[in-house]
CSV table of C-alpha atoms and ligand atoms in Angstrom, one decimal:
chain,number,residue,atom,x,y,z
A,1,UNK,CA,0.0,0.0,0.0
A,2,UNK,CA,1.4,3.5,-1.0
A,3,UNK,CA,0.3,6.5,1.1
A,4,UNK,CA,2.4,8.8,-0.4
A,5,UNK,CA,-1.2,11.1,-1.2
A,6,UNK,CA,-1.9,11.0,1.9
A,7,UNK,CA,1.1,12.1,3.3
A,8,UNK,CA,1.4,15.4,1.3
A,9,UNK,CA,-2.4,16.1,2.0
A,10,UNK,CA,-1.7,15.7,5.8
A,11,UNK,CA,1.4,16.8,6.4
A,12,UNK,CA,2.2,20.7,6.3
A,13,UNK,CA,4.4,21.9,3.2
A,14,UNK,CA,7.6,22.5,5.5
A,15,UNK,CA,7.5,18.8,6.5
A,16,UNK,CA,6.7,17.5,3.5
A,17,UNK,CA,9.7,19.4,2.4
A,18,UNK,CA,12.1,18.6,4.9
A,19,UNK,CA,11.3,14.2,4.6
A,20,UNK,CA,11.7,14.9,0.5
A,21,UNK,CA,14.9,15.7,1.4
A,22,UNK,CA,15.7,13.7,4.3
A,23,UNK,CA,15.1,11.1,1.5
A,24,UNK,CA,17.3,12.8,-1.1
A,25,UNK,CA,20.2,13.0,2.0
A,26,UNK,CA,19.6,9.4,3.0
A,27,UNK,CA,20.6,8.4,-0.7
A,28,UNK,CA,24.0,9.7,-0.4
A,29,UNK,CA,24.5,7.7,3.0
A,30,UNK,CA,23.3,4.5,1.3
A,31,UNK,CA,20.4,3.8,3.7
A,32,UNK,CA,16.9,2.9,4.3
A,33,UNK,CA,14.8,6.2,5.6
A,34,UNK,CA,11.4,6.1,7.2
A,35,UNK,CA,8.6,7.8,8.9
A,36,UNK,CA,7.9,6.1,12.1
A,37,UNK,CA,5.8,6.0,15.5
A,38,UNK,CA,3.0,8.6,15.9
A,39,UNK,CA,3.3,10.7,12.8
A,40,UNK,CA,2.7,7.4,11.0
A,41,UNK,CA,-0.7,7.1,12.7
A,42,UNK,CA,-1.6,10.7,12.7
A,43,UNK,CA,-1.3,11.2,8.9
A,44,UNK,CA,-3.1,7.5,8.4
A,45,UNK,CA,-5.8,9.1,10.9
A,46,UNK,CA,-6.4,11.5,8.8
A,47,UNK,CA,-5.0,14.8,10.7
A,48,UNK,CA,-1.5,16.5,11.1
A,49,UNK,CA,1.1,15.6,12.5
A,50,UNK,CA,3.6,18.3,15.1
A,51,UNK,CA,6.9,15.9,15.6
A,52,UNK,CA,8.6,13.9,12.8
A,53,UNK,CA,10.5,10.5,13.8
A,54,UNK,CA,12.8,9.7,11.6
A,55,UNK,CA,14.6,6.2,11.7
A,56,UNK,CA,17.5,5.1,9.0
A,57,UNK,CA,19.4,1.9,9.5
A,58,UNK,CA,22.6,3.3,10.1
A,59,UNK,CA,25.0,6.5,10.3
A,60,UNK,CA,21.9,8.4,12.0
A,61,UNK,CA,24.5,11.1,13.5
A,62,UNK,CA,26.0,12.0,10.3
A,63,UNK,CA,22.7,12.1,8.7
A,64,UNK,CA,21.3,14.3,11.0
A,65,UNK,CA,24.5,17.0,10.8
A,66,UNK,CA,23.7,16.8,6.8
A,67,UNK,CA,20.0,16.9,7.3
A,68,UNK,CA,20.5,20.3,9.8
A,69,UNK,CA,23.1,21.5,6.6
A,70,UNK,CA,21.2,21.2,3.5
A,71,UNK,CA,17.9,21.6,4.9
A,72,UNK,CA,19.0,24.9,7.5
A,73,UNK,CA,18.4,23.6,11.0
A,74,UNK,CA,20.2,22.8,14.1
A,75,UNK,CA,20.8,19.4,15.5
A,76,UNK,CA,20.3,20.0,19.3
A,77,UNK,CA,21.3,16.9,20.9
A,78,UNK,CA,22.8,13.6,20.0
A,79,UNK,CA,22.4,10.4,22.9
A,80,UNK,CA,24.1,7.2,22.9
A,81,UNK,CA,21.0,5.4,22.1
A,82,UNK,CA,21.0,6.2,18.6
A,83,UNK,CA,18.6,9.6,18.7
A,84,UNK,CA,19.5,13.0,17.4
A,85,UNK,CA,17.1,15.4,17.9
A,86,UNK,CA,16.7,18.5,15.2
A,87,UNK,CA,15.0,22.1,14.9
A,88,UNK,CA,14.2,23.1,11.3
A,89,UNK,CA,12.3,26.7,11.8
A,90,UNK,CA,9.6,25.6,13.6
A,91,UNK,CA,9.5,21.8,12.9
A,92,UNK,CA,11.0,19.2,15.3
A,93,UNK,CA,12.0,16.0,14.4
A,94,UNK,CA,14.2,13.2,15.8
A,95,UNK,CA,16.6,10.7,13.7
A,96,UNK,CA,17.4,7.6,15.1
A,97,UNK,CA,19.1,4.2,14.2
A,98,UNK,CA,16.9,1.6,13.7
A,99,UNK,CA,17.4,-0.5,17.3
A,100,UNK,CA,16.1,-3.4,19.0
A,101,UNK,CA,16.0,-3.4,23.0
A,102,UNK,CA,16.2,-5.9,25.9
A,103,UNK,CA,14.6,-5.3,29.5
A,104,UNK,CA,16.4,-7.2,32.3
A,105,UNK,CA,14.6,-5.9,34.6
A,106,UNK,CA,10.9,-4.3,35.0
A,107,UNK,CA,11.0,-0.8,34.5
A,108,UNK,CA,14.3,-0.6,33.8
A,109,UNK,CA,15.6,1.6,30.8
A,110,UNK,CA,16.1,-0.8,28.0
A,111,UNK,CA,19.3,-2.2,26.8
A,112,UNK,CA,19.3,-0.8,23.6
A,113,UNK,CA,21.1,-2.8,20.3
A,114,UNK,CA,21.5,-1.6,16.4
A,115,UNK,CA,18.5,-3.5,14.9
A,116,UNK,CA,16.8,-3.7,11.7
A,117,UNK,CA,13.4,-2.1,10.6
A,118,UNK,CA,11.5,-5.1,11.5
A,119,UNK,CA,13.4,-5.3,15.0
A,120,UNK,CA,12.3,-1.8,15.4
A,121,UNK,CA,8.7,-1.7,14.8
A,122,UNK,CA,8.3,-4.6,17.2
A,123,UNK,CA,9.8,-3.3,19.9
A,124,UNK,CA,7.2,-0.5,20.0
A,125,UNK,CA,3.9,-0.2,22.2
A,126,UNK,CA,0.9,-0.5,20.1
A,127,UNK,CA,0.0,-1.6,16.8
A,128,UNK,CA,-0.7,1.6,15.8
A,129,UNK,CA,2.5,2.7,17.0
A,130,UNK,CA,4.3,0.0,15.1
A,131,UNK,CA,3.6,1.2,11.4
A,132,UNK,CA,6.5,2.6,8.8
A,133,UNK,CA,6.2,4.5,5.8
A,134,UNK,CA,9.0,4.6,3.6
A,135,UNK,CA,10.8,8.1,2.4
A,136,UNK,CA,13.3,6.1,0.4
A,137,UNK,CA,13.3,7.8,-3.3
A,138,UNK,CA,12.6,4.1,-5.1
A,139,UNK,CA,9.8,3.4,-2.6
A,140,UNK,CA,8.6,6.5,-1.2
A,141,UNK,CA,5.0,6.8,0.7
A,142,UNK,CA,5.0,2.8,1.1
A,143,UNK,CA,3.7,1.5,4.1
A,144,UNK,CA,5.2,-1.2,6.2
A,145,UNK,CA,2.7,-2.5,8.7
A,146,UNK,CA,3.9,-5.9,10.1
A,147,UNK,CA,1.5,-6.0,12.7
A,148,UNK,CA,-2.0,-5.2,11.1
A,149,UNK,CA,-1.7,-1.6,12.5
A,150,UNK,CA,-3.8,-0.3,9.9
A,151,UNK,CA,-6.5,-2.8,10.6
A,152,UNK,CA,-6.4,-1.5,14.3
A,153,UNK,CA,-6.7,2.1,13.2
A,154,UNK,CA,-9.5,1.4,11.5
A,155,UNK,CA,-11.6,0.0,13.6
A,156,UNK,CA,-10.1,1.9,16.1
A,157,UNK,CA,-8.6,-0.8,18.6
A,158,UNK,CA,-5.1,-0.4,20.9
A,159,UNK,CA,-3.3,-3.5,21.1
A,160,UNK,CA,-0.1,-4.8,22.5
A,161,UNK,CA,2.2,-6.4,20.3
A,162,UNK,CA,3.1,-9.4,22.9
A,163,UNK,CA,2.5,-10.2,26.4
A,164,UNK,CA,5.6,-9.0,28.1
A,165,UNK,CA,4.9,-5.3,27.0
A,166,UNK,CA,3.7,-4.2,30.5
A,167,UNK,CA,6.2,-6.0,32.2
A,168,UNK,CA,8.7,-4.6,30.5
A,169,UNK,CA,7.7,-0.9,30.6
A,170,UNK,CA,4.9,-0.4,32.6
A,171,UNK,CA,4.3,3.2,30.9
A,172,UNK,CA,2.4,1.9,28.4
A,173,UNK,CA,-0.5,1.2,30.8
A,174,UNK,CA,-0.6,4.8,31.1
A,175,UNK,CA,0.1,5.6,27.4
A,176,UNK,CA,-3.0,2.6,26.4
A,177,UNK,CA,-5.6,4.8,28.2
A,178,UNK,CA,-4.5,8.2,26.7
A,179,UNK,CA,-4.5,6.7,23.0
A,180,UNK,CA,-7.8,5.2,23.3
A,181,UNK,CA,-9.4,8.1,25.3
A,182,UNK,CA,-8.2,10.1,22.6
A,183,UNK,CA,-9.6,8.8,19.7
A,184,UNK,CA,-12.4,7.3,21.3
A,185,UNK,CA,-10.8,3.7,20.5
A,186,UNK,CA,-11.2,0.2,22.7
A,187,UNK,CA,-9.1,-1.2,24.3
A,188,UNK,CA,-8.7,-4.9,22.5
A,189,UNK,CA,-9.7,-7.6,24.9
A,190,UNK,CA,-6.3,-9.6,25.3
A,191,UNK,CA,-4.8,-6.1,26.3
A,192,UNK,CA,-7.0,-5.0,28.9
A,193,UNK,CA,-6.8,-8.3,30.5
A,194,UNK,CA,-2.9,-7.9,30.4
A,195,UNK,CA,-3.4,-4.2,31.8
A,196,UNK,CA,-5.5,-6.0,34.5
A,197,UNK,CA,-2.6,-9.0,35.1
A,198,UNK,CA,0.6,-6.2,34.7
A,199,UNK,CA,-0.6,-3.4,36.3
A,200,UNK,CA,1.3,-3.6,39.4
A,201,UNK,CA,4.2,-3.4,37.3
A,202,UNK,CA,3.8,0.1,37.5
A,203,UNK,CA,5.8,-0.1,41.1
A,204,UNK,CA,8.8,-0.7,38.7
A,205,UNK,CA,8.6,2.8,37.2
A,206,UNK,CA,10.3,6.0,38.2
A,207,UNK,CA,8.3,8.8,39.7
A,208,UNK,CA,9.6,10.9,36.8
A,209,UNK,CA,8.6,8.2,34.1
A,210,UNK,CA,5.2,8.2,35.6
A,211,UNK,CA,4.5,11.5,36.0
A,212,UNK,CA,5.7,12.9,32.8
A,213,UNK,CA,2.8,10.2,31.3
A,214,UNK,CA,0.1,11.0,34.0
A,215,UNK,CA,0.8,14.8,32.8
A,216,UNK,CA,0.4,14.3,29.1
A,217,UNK,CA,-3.1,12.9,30.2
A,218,UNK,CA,-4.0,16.1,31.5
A,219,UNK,CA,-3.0,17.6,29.1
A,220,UNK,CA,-5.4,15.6,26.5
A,221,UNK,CA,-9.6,17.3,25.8
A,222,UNK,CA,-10.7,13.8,27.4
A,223,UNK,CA,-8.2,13.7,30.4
A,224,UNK,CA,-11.4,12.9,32.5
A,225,UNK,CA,-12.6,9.7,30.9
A,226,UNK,CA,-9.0,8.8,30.4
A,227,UNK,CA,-8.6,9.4,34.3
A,228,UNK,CA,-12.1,7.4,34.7
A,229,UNK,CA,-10.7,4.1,33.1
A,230,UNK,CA,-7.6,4.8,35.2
A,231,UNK,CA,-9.4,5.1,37.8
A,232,UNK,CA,-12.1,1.9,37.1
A,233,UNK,CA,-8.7,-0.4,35.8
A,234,UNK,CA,-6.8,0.3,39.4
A,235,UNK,CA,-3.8,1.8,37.9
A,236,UNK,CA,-4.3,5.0,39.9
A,237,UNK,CA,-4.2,3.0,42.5
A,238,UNK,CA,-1.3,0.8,41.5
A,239,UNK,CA,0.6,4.4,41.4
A,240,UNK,CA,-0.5,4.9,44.8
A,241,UNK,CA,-3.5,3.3,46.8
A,242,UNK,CA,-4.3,6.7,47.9
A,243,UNK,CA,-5.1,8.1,44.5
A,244,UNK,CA,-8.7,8.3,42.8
A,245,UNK,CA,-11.2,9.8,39.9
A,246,UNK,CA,-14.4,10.3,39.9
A,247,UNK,CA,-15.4,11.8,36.5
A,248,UNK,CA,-18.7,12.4,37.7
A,249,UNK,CA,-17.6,15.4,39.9
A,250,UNK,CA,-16.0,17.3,37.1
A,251,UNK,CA,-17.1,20.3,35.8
A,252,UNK,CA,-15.9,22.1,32.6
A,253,UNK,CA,-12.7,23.0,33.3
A,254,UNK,CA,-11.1,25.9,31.4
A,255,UNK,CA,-8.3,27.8,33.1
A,256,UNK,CA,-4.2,28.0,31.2
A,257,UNK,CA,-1.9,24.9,31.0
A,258,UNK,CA,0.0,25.3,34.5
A,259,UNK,CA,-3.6,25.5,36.4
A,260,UNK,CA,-4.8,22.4,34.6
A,261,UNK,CA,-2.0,20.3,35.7
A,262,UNK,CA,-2.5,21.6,39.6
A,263,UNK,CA,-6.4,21.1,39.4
A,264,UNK,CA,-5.7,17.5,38.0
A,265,UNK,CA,-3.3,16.7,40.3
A,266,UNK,CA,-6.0,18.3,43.1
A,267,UNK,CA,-8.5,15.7,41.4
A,268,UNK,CA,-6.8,12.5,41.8
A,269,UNK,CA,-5.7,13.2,45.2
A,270,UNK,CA,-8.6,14.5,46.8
A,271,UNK,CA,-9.7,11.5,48.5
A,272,UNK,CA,-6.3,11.2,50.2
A,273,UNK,CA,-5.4,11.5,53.6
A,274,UNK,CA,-3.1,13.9,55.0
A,275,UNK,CA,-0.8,11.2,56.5
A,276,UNK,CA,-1.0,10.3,52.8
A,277,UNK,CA,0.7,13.3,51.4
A,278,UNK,CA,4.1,12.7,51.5
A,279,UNK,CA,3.8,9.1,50.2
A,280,UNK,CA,2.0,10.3,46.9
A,281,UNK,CA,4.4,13.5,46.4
A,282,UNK,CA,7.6,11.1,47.1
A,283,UNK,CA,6.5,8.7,44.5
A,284,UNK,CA,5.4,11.3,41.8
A,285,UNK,CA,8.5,13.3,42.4
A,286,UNK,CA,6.5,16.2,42.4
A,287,UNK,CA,7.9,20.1,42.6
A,288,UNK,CA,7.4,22.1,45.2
A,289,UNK,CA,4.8,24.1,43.4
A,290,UNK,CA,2.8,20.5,42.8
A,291,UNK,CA,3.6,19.7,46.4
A,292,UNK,CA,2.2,22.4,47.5
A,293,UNK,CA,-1.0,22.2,46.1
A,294,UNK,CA,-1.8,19.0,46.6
A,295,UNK,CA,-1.2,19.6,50.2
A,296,UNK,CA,-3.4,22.1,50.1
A,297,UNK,CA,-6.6,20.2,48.3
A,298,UNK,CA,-6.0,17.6,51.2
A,299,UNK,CA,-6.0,19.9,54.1
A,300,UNK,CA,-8.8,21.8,52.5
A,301,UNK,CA,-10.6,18.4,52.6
A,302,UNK,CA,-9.8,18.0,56.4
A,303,UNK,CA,-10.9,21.2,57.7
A,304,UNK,CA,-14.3,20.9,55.9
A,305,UNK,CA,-16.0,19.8,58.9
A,306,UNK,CA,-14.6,22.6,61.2
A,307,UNK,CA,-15.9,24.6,58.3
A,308,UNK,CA,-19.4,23.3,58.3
A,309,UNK,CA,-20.0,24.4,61.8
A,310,UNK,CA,-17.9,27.8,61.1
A,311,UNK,CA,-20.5,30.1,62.8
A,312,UNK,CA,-18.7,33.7,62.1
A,313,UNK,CA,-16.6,34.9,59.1
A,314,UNK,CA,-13.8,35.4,61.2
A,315,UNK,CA,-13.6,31.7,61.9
A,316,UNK,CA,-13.9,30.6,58.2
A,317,UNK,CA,-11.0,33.4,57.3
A,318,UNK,CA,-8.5,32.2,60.0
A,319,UNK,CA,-9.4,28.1,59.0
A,320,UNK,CA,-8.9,29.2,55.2
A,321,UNK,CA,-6.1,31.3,55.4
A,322,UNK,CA,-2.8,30.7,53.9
A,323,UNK,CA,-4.5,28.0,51.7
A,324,UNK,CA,-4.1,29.3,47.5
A,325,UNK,CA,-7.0,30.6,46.1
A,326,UNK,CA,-6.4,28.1,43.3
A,327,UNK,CA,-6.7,25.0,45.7
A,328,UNK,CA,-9.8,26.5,47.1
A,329,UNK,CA,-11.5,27.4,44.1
A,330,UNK,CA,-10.9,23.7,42.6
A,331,UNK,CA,-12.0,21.8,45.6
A,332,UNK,CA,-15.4,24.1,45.8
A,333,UNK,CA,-15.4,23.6,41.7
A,334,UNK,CA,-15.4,20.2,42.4
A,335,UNK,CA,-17.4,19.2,45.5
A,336,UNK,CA,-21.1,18.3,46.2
A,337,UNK,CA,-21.1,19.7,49.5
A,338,UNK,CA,-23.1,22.9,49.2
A,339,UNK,CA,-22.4,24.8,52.8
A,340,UNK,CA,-18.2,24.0,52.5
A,341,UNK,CA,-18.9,25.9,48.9
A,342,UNK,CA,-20.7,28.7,50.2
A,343,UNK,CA,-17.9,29.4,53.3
A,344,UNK,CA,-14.8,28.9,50.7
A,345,UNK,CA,-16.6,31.1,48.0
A,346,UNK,CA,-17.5,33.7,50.6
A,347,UNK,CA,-13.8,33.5,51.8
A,348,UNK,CA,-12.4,33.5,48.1
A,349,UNK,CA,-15.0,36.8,46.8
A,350,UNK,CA,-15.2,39.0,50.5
A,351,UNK,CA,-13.5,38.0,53.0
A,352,UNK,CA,-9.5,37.3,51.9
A,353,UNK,CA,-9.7,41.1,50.5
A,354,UNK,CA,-10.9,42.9,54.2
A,355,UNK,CA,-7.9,44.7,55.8
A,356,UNK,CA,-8.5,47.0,58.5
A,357,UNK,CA,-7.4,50.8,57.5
A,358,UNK,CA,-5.4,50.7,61.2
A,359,UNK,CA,-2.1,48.8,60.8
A,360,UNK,CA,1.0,47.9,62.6
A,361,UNK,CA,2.5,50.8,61.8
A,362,UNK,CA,0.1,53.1,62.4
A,363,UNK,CA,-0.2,51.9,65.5
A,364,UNK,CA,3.4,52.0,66.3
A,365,UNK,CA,3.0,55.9,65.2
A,366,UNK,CA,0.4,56.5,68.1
A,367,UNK,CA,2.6,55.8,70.5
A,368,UNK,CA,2.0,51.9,71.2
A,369,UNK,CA,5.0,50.3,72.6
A,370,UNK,CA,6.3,47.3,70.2
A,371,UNK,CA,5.1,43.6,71.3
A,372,UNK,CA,3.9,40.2,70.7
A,373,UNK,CA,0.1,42.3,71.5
A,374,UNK,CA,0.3,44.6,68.3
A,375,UNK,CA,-0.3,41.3,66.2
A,376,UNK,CA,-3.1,40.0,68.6
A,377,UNK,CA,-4.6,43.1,68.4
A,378,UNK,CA,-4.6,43.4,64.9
A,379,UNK,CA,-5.9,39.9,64.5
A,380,UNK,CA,-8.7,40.4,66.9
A,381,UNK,CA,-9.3,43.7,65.3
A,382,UNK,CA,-9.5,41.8,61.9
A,383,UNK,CA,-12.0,39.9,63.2
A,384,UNK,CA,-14.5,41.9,64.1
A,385,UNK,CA,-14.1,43.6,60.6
A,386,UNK,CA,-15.0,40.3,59.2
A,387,UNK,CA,-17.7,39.6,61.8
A,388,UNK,CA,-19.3,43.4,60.8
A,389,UNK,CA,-18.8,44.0,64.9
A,390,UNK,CA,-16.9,47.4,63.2
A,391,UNK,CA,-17.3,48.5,59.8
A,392,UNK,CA,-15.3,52.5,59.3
A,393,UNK,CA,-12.2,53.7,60.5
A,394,UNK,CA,-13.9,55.9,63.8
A,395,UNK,CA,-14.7,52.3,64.7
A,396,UNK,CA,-11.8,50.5,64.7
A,397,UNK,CA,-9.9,53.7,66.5
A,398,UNK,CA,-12.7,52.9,69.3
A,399,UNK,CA,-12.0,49.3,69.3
A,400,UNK,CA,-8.4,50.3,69.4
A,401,UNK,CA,-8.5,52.5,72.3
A,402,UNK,CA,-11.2,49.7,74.1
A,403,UNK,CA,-9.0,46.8,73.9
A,404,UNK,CA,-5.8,48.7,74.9
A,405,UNK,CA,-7.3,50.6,77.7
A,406,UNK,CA,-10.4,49.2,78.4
A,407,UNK,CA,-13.3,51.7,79.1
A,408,UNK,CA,-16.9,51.5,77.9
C,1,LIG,N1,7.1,4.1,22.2
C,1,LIG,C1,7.0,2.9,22.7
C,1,LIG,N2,7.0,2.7,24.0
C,1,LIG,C2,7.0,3.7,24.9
C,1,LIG,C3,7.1,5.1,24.4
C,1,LIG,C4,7.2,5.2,23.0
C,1,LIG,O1,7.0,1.9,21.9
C,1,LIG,N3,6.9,3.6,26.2
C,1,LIG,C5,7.3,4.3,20.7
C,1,LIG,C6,5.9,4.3,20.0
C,1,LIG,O2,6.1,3.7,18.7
C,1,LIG,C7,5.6,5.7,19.8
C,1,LIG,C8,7.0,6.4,19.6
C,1,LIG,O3,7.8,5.6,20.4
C,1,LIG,O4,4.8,6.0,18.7
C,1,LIG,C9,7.1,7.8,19.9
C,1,LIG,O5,6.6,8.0,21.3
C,1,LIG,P1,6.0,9.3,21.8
C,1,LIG,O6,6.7,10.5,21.2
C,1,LIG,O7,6.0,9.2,23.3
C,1,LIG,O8,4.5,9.3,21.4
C,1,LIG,P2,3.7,9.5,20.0
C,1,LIG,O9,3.4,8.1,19.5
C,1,LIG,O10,4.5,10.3,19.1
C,1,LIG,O11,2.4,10.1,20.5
C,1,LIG,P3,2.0,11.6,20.9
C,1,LIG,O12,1.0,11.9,19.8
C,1,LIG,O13,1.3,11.4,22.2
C,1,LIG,O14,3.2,12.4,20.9
């Protein structure tokens, strides 16, 4: 089957341009050239594709300094596995020796061989993953699809290409969810079950490993089903027992990228406990700005009942305070429980924003001798501010002068 049409009608100009000559430059190296991985099944699908993976059976570095010559690019990086990685203007692509790997161990990085095509393609996740279409100049646009990827395409399936995949990277439970969630595919039957057998395989993989995939869920318009199935399969769980989904309680979400990653990250660990914190942020590796949050959704989720019975403002201020707005506006986003809502949006709209007009320093300027009392007076002088006990400047002088000197 040639899909060199298809190609040119799915690709953008530039890329088409740059794997023309790609395949003029592999020529001149005497070498096989070939489209692989997800461009392969983007263009098939039907849609663009943003990164190009390149693989040719041999010389791959020198290729790439000749691709980033005659095509005007810059090769940014070159690893002992065989990948060089390449800017052209605005187009990414990666150039790598055709390889086969070995796992010794779970969730180990592979051991990584020079391979052939075949070897290549069946090292890889999916079927739909597996495909090849060939930029050489004798065969160019023909499709190489040892392991009826295109039949899986079609009728929209995601299946394994043997029954140690999970065992031997445990990733591509995570990566099975997001391409079927994205495209609206099934998971094939055998797969699932091996999802079901292998996930706790997913102890085997690095924090980093795990959360760079988890993250390019959120990232996806249906991270919430994905999640779901995550959630319904155990392989949150499997991450850590702590972690949960519950795609009923999501709302449209619409906020920028960094906020979507927090308010995920708030999602699946809502049901956590605090002594469960550190656990879950040790085992995602997660920054300190993840951390943080997630700390806060659980705390948030412990002082809800002292909330509930919060009988003045001032109380729901000094139990909210300190927590980010963010944290508090996803957990009332995101709850059923109507009166913890109303306190934290009252908190988020009024109350945070109340300052009393008298501060420290004014105080210090009417003569009030330095001590731990300024700040207790201040905070009680807060207080009735948020309680409406005081509401203009005359009044908080009065409460002042009561508190410090007493007097009706
Ligand atoms: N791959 C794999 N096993 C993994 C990761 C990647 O076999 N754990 C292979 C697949 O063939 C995949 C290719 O490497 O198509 C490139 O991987 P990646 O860039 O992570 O994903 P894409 O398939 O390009 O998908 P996306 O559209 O999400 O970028």
């Amino acid at each position: 089957m040639n899909v060199s049409s298809v190609i040119k009608e799915h690709l953008d100009d530039e890329q088409f341009r740059i794997l023309n000559g790609i395949a003029t430059i592999a020529v001149d190296f005497g070498t096989g050239c070939y489209l692989v991985g997800g461009a392969v099944r983007d263009v098939l699908k039907g849609r663009g594709s943003g990164d190009l993976d390149i693989m040719v059976e041999h010389r791959f570095s020198e290729i790439a300094d000749a691709v980033a010559e005659q095509l005007g690019g810059t090769v940014l990086k070159v690893t002992r596995f065989g990948t060089a990685a390449l800017d052209i203007g605005a187009i990414h692509l990666d150039i790598s020796t055709a390889r086969c790997e070995t796992y010794e161990e779970s969730g180990d990085l592979p051991k990584v061989f020079p391979g052939t095509l075949e070897q290549d393609l069946a090292r890889r996740d999916f079927t739909i993953n597996a495909m090849a279409i060939s930029l050489s100049r004798d065969s160019f646009g023909d499709l190489i699809d040892h392991h009826d990827g295109m039949s899986d395409l079609e009728n929209g399936v995601v299946r394994v290409l043997h029954n140690q995949s999970f065992q031997d990277d445990a990733t591509r439970i995570l990566r099975a969810i997001r391409f079927a969630g994205r495209e609206g595919y099934q998971l094939d039957e055998y797969t699932e079950r091996l999802i079901r057998r292998d996930v706790r395989y997913l102890e085997t993989v690095s924090g980093e490993r795990i959360r760079h995939e988890i993250e390019r869920i959120f990232l996806e318009p249906t991270s919430s089903a994905m999640l779901q199935v995550a959630n319904d399969l155990k392989i949150l769980q499997a991450i850590h027992p702590a972690l949960a989904f519950e795609y009923s309680i999501v709302a449209p979400i619409t906020c920028d990228f960094d906020d979507l990653n927090l308010i995920f990250y708030g999602l699946i660990t809502r049901q956590a406990s605090p002594e469960d914190v550190e656990p879950i942020i040790t085992r995602l590796m997660l920054d300190s700005v993840r951390a943080a949050f997630v700390n806060d959704i659980v705390s948030i989720r412990a002082i809800v009942p002292s909330l509930r019975l919060s009988k003045f403002n001032s109380e729901t201020y000094y139990l909210l305070e300190g927590l980010q707005p963010l944290a508090l506006d996803a957990y009332a986003t995101f709850t059923d429980d109507a009166e913890a809502v109303k306190r934290i949006r009252l908190y988020l709209d009024e109350l945070r924003c109340v300052r009393p007009s008298i501060t420290g320093e004014s105080l210090l300027a009417e003569g009030v001798p330095e001590g731990p009392w300024i700040g207790q007076l201040l905070k009680s002088l807060l207080a009735a501010r948020l309680d409406g006990d005081i509401s203009s400047y005359e009044e908080e002088v009065e409460f002042v002068r009561r508190t410090l000197w007493g007097g009706p």
